[in-house]
Amino acid sequence: MPTDEEVVQTAAEAAEGVILAHYKQSELTDFDVTVTFEDGVLDVDVYVNAPDGDEETGDTAETVADEAARAAGDAVDELFESDSA
């Protein structure tokens, strides 16, 4: 069973990876990833402040933040799956 710290670290790294895959660090005005894992409940908050993205592809700061939060949850799911295997 992963530790709470491993869960938080895994989620945070996954979310940050998605953000940095969409934006160069120099393009980001600010971003914040907050992750908590208490009593088996994962809570991920992602804030991205970046120039408006490409509306044609849907890459706006809001959609990137949503994608990052989903990636964090998926990474934690994979962590638990690999631990139980």
PDB file of N, CA and C in Angstrom, residues 3-4 7 9 13 16 19 22-24 26 28 32-33 40 50 53 55 57 59 61 66-67 71 75 80-81:
ATOM      1  N   THR A   3       2.254   4.957   0.621  1.00  0.00           N
ATOM      2  CA  THR A   3       2.090   5.891   1.738  1.00  0.00           C
ATOM      3  C   THR A   3       1.335   7.124   1.252  1.00  0.00           C
ATOM      4  N   ASP A   4       0.791   7.887   2.192  1.00  0.00           N
ATOM      5  CA  ASP A   4       0.104   9.125   1.834  1.00  0.00           C
ATOM      6  C   ASP A   4       1.049  10.059   1.090  1.00  0.00           C
ATOM      7  N   VAL A   7       1.414   9.019  -2.513  1.00  0.00           N
ATOM      8  CA  VAL A   7       0.206   9.359  -3.262  1.00  0.00           C
ATOM      9  C   VAL A   7       0.225  10.835  -3.647  1.00  0.00           C
ATOM     10  N   GLN A   9       2.795  12.905  -3.794  1.00  0.00           N
ATOM     11  CA  GLN A   9       3.912  13.177  -4.707  1.00  0.00           C
ATOM     12  C   GLN A   9       3.583  12.719  -6.127  1.00  0.00           C
ATOM     13  N   GLU A  13       3.240  15.356  -9.267  1.00  0.00           N
ATOM     14  CA  GLU A  13       4.142  15.230 -10.419  1.00  0.00           C
ATOM     15  C   GLU A  13       3.364  15.033 -11.719  1.00  0.00           C
ATOM     16  N   GLU A  16       1.724  18.449 -12.664  1.00  0.00           N
ATOM     17  CA  GLU A  16       2.741  19.380 -13.135  1.00  0.00           C
ATOM     18  C   GLU A  16       3.248  18.983 -14.525  1.00  0.00           C
ATOM     19  N   ILE A  19       0.833  20.215 -17.172  1.00  0.00           N
ATOM     20  CA  ILE A  19       0.924  21.665 -17.352  1.00  0.00           C
ATOM     21  C   ILE A  19       2.158  22.020 -18.177  1.00  0.00           C
ATOM     22  N   HIS A  22       2.040  21.403 -21.896  1.00  0.00           N
ATOM     23  CA  HIS A  22       1.243  22.347 -22.675  1.00  0.00           C
ATOM     24  C   HIS A  22       1.892  23.726 -22.787  1.00  0.00           C
ATOM     25  N   TYR A  23       2.643  24.097 -21.776  1.00  0.00           N
ATOM     26  CA  TYR A  23       3.223  25.443 -21.742  1.00  0.00           C
ATOM     27  C   TYR A  23       4.711  25.370 -21.438  1.00  0.00           C
ATOM     28  N   LYS A  24       5.478  26.247 -22.082  1.00  0.00           N
ATOM     29  CA  LYS A  24       6.857  26.443 -21.666  1.00  0.00           C
ATOM     30  C   LYS A  24       6.799  27.174 -20.328  1.00  0.00           C
ATOM     31  N   SER A  26       8.401  29.581 -19.296  1.00  0.00           N
ATOM     32  CA  SER A  26       8.451  31.027 -19.476  1.00  0.00           C
ATOM     33  C   SER A  26       7.096  31.613 -19.889  1.00  0.00           C
ATOM     34  N   LEU A  28       4.207  30.624 -18.560  1.00  0.00           N
ATOM     35  CA  LEU A  28       3.322  30.574 -17.400  1.00  0.00           C
ATOM     36  C   LEU A  28       3.519  31.806 -16.528  1.00  0.00           C
ATOM     37  N   ASP A  32      -0.310  26.525  -9.755  1.00  0.00           N
ATOM     38  CA  ASP A  32      -0.260  25.938  -8.425  1.00  0.00           C
ATOM     39  C   ASP A  32      -0.985  24.600  -8.460  1.00  0.00           C
ATOM     40  N   VAL A  33      -0.363  23.612  -7.870  1.00  0.00           N
ATOM     41  CA  VAL A  33      -0.969  22.291  -7.737  1.00  0.00           C
ATOM     42  C   VAL A  33      -1.006  21.968  -6.248  1.00  0.00           C
ATOM     43  N   GLY A  40      -8.129   8.139   2.674  1.00  0.00           N
ATOM     44  CA  GLY A  40      -8.397   7.484   1.405  1.00  0.00           C
ATOM     45  C   GLY A  40      -9.048   8.369   0.357  1.00  0.00           C
ATOM     46  N   ALA A  50      -1.997  31.466 -17.423  1.00  0.00           N
ATOM     47  CA  ALA A  50      -1.163  31.505 -18.621  1.00  0.00           C
ATOM     48  C   ALA A  50      -1.917  32.268 -19.701  1.00  0.00           C
ATOM     49  N   GLY A  53      -4.933  30.149 -24.501  1.00  0.00           N
ATOM     50  CA  GLY A  53      -4.411  29.126 -25.398  1.00  0.00           C
ATOM     51  C   GLY A  53      -5.098  29.159 -26.740  1.00  0.00           C
ATOM     52  N   GLU A  55      -7.925  28.349 -28.853  1.00  0.00           N
ATOM     53  CA  GLU A  55      -9.333  27.975 -28.703  1.00  0.00           C
ATOM     54  C   GLU A  55      -9.747  26.906 -29.711  1.00  0.00           C
ATOM     55  N   THR A  57      -8.030  24.272 -30.608  1.00  0.00           N
ATOM     56  CA  THR A  57      -7.714  22.957 -30.053  1.00  0.00           C
ATOM     57  C   THR A  57      -8.293  22.776 -28.657  1.00  0.00           C
ATOM     58  N   ASP A  59      -7.094  24.230 -25.976  1.00  0.00           N
ATOM     59  CA  ASP A  59      -6.030  24.347 -24.971  1.00  0.00           C
ATOM     60  C   ASP A  59      -6.074  25.708 -24.292  1.00  0.00           C
ATOM     61  N   ALA A  61      -6.180  27.734 -20.419  1.00  0.00           N
ATOM     62  CA  ALA A  61      -5.639  27.484 -19.076  1.00  0.00           C
ATOM     63  C   ALA A  61      -6.599  26.613 -18.268  1.00  0.00           C
ATOM     64  N   ASP A  66      -7.914  21.312 -15.852  1.00  0.00           N
ATOM     65  CA  ASP A  66      -8.802  20.148 -15.714  1.00  0.00           C
ATOM     66  C   ASP A  66      -8.088  18.859 -16.122  1.00  0.00           C
ATOM     67  N   GLU A  67      -7.362  18.931 -17.230  1.00  0.00           N
ATOM     68  CA  GLU A  67      -6.615  17.755 -17.700  1.00  0.00           C
ATOM     69  C   GLU A  67      -5.551  17.346 -16.674  1.00  0.00           C
ATOM     70  N   ALA A  71      -5.242  13.809 -14.758  1.00  0.00           N
ATOM     71  CA  ALA A  71      -3.997  13.037 -14.849  1.00  0.00           C
ATOM     72  C   ALA A  71      -3.482  12.677 -13.461  1.00  0.00           C
ATOM     73  N   ALA A  75      -2.917   8.897 -12.266  1.00  0.00           N
ATOM     74  CA  ALA A  75      -1.603   8.442 -11.797  1.00  0.00           C
ATOM     75  C   ALA A  75      -1.712   7.755 -10.439  1.00  0.00           C
ATOM     76  N   PHE A  80      -1.884   2.652  -7.119  1.00  0.00           N
ATOM     77  CA  PHE A  80      -2.541   1.629  -6.297  1.00  0.00           C
ATOM     78  C   PHE A  80      -2.672   0.306  -7.036  1.00  0.00           C
ATOM     79  N   GLU A  81      -2.925   0.377  -8.356  1.00  0.00           N
ATOM     80  CA  GLU A  81      -3.021  -0.855  -9.144  1.00  0.00           C
ATOM     81  C   GLU A  81      -1.690  -1.583  -9.195  1.00  0.00           C
TER      82      GLU A  81
END
